[in-house]
XYZ file of C-alpha atoms in Angstrom:
320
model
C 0.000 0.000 0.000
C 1.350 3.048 -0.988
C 3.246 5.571 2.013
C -0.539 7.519 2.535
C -2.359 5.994 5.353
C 1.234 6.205 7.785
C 1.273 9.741 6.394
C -2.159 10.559 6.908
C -2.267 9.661 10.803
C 0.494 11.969 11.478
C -1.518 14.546 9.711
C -4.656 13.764 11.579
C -2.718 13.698 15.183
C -1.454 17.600 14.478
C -4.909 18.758 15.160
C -5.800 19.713 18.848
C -8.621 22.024 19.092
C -11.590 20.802 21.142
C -14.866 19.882 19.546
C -16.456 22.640 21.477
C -14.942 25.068 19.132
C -17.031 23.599 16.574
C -18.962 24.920 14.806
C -18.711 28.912 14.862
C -21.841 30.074 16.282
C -23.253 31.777 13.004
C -20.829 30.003 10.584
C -21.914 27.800 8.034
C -20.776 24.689 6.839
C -20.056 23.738 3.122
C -20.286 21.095 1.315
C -18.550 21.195 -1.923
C -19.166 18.578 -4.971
C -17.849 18.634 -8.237
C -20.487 17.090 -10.059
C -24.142 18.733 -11.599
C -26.836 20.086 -9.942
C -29.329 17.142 -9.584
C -27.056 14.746 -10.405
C -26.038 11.790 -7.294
C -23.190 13.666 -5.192
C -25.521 16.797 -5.470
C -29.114 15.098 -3.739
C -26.671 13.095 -1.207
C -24.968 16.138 -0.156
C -28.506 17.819 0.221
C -30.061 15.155 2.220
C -27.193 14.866 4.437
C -26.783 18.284 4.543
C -30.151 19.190 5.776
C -29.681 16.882 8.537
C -26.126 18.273 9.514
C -27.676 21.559 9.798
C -30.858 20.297 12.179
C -27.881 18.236 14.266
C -24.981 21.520 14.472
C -27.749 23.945 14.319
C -25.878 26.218 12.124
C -26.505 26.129 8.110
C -25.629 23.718 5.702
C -25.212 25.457 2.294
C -24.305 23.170 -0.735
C -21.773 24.755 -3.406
C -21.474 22.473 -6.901
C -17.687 23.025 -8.002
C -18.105 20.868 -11.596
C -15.202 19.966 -14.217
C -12.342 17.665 -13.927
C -14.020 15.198 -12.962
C -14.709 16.249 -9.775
C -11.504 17.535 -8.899
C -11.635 20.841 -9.094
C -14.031 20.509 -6.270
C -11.454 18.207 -4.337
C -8.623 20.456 -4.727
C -10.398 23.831 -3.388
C -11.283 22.008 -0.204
C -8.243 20.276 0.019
C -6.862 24.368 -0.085
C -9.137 25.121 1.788
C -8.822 25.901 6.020
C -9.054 23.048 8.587
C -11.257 24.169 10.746
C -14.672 21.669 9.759
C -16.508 24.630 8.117
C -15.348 23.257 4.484
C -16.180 19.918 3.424
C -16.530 17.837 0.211
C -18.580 15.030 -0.656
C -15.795 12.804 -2.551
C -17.818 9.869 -4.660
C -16.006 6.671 -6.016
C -14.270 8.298 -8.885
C -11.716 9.828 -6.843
C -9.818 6.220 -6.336
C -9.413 6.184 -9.776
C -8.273 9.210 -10.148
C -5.269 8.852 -7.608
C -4.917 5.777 -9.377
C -4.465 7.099 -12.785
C -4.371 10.739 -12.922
C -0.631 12.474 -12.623
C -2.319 16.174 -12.742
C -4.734 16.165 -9.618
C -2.764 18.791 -8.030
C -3.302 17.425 -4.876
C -2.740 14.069 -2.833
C -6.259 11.824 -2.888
C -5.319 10.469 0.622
C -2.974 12.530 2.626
C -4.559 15.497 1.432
C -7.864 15.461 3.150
C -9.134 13.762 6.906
C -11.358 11.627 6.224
C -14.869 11.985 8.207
C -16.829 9.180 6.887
C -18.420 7.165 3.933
C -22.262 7.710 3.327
C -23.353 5.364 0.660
C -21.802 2.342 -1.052
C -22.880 2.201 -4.927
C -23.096 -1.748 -5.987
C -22.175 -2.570 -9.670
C -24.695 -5.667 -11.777
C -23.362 -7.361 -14.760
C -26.330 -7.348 -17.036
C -26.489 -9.530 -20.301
C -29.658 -9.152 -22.733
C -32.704 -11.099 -22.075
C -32.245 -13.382 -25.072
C -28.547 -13.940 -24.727
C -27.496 -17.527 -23.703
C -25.678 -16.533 -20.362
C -28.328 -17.244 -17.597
C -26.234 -17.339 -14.837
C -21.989 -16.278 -14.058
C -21.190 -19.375 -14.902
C -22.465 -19.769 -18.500
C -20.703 -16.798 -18.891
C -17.102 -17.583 -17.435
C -17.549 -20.543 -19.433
C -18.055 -18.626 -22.709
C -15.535 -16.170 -21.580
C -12.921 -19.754 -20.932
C -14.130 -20.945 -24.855
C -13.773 -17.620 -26.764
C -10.614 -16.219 -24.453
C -10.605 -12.613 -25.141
C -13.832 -12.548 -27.380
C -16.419 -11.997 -24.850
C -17.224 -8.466 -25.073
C -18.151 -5.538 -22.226
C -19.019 -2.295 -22.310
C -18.770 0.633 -20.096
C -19.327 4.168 -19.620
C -16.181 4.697 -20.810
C -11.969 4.056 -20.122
C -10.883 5.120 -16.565
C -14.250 4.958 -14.954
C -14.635 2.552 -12.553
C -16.742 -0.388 -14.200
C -13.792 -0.685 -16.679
C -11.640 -1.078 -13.675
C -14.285 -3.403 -12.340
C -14.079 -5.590 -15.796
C -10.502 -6.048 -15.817
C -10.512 -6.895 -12.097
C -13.461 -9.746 -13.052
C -10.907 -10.256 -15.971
C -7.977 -10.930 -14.192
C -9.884 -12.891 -11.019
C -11.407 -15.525 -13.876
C -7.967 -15.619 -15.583
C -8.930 -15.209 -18.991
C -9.000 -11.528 -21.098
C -12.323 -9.629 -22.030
C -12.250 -7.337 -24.841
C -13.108 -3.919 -23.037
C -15.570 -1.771 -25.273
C -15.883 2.078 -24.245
C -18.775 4.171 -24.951
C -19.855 7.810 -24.405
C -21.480 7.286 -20.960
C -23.547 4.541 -19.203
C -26.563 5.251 -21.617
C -24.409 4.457 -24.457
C -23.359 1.460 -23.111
C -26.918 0.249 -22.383
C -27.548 1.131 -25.961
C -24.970 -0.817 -27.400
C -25.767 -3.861 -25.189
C -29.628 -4.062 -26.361
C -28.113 -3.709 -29.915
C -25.994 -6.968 -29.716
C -22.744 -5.137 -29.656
C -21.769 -5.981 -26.773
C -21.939 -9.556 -24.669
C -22.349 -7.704 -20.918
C -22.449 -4.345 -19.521
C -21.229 -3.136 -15.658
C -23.600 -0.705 -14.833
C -25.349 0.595 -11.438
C -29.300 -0.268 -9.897
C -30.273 2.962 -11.865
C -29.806 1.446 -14.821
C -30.220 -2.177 -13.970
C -33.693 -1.432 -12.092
C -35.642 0.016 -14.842
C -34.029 -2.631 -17.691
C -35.213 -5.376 -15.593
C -38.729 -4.664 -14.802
C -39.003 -3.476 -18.726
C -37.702 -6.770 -19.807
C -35.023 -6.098 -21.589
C -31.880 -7.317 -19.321
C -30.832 -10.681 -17.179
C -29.026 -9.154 -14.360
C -26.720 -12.037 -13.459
C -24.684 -11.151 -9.974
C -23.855 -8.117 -7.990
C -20.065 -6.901 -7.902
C -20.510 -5.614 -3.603
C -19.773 -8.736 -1.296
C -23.275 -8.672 0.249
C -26.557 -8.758 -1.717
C -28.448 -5.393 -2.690
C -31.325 -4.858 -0.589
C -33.197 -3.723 -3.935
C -32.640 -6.855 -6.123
C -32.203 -10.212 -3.348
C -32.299 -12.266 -5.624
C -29.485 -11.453 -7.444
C -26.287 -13.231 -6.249
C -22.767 -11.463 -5.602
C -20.097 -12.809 -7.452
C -18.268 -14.100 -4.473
C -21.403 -16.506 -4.255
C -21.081 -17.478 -8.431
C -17.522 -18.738 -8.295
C -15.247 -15.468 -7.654
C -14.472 -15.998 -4.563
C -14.088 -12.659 -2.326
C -14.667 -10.140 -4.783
C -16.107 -6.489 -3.821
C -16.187 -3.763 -5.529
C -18.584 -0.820 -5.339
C -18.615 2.921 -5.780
C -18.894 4.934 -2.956
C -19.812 8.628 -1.413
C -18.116 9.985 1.453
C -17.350 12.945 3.107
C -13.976 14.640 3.822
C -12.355 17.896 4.906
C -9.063 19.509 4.499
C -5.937 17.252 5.935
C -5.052 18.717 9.489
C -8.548 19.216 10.519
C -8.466 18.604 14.213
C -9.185 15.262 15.282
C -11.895 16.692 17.842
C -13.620 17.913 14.767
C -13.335 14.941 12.563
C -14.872 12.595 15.573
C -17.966 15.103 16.252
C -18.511 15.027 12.483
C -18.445 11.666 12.453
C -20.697 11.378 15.295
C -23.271 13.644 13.379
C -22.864 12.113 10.079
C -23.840 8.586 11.456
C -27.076 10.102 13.452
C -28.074 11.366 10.072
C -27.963 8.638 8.331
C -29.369 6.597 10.754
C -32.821 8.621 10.251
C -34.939 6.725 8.328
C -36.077 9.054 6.240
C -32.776 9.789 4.942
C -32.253 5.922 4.745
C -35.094 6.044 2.671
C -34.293 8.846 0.409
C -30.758 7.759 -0.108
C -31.875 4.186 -0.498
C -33.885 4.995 -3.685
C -30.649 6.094 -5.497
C -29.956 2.634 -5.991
C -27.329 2.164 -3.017
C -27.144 1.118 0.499
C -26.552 3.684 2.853
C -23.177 2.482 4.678
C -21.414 4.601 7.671
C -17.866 4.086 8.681
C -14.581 5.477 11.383
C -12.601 8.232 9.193
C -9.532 5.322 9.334
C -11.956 2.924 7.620
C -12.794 5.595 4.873
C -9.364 6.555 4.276
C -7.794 2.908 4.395
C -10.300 2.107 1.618
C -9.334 4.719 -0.455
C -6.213 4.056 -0.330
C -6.849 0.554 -1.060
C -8.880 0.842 -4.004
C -6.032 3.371 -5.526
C -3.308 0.774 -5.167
C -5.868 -2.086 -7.020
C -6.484 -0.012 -9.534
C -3.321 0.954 -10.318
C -1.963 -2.765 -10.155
C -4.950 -3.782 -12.569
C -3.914 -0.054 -14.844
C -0.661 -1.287 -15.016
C -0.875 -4.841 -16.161
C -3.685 -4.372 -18.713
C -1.643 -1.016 -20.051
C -4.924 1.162 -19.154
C -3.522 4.813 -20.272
C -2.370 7.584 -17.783
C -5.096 9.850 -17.606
């Protein structure tokens, strides 16, 4: 694992202000994104955010930061002062970035103390309704017979379902023939079209295809079932044995925030999402609303940087 999570915790252990100090009486929090208005890192900071503000009893205001990615948001908090009153809702694609971006400008890990994740984002591998693959086994045995012909698309090369194909790839030890589209909808397109033999795609896109008919959904990529579709086994149940991958939200502030702070965000973020109407709300996004420490958070990030950039490496996935 790369030098991060030792570098983070002496970081995290320069902070010494007492939780009392937070918040400012009259100050507002932020929570920055870098993605569009209305789009999944924009509701979850809402939701959560509306929450925070009932909990610290100061305002919550929301500030969209779009392009790069994302990062542009990332790197003006990571700028920004330590002090809890900027934060940024990070989502999944910022693993991937560390892993292949050289331009972020800042340091994915040791850059930011973690607070907590809020949501876990499961991956399906969906095959079209007529295809001949009715399980993960009919179609690790096609993928065995016709090494390197079976076919996937994704929303596109970086993101994290190619990623999630090449680790599948590499766990079933035989090559898939990665095919990128233009976004998720693309992909979906090109599947119902027969150009494609499977597509890695989340429950928002999943849901709708199945109850219309049009899909097989054959296994979930998290290592538990999704609460939405139970009867759709995890590939660590159809023959790849540990496997777990997901995207993610989670929220973060500026490295050197004082620990004091971290914890009593922590401690807010968790009775948030343990409301059930914000269980509920977040829940119909197609995810599973999943808490953790600020260690946890930032040891999976780190993780997931150093597997991607193993899998980047070996399958000669280009710098971005």
């Amino acid at each position: 694992m790369w030098r991060w999570v030792a570098a983070g915790a002496c970081l995290a252990a320069a902070g010494t202000a007492h939780a009392g100090d937070f918040p400012q009486p009259g100050q507002a929090v932020r929570i920055v994104h870098g993605y569009a208005a209305g789009g999944n890192a924009d509701i979850i900071s809402r939701v959560v955010g509306q929450e925070l503000s009932r909990n610290l009893g100061v305002p919550v205001v929301i500030e969209p930061r779009t392009g790069a990615g994302g990062n542009i948001a990332s790197q003006s908090v990571a700028k920004s002062a330590p002090d809890g009153h900027t934060l940024v809702m990070l989502m999944g694609g910022h693993s991937v970035a560390g892993a292949l971006s050289d331009k972020l400008g800042f340091d994915p890990v040791n850059d930011f103390s973690m607070i907590s994740t809020v949501m876990d984002f499961p991956f399906f591998i969906m095959v079209k309704r007529d295809a001949p693959y009715r399980n993960m086994d009919d179609l690790l045995q096609a993928m065995k017979r016709r090494s390197g012909g079976v076919t996937y698309g994704s929303a596109g090369v970086g993101t994290t379902q190619h990623l999630t194909g090449e680790l599948l790839a590499a766990q079933a030890g035989v090559p898939l023939l990665h095919v990128p589209y233009r976004g998720g909808a693309a992909a979906l397109t090109g599947l119902l079209g027969g150009e494609v033999d499977f597509v890695i795609d989340t429950a928002t896109v999943a849901v709708p295809q199945l109850k219309a008919g049009t899909v097989r959904v054959l296994a979930v990529t998290s290592r538990e079932r999704w609460s939405g579709l139970k009867d759709v086994p995890t590939l660590d149940e159809s023959g790849f044995a540990g496997f777990d991958v997901s995207s993610w939200a989670g929220l973060a502030a500026p490295a050197r925030t004082p620990a004091a702070v971290v914890d009593r965000l922590n401690a807010e973020l968790r009775k948030a999402l343990a409301a059930p109407e914000v269980q509920s709300r977040l829940e119909q996004m197609g995810g599973a609303v999943a808490p953790s420490s600020p260690d946890a958070m930032k040891r999976r990030i780190a993780g997931e940087i150093d597997r991607y950039l193993a899998v980047a490496r070996d399958k000669n996935i280009p710098r971005l």
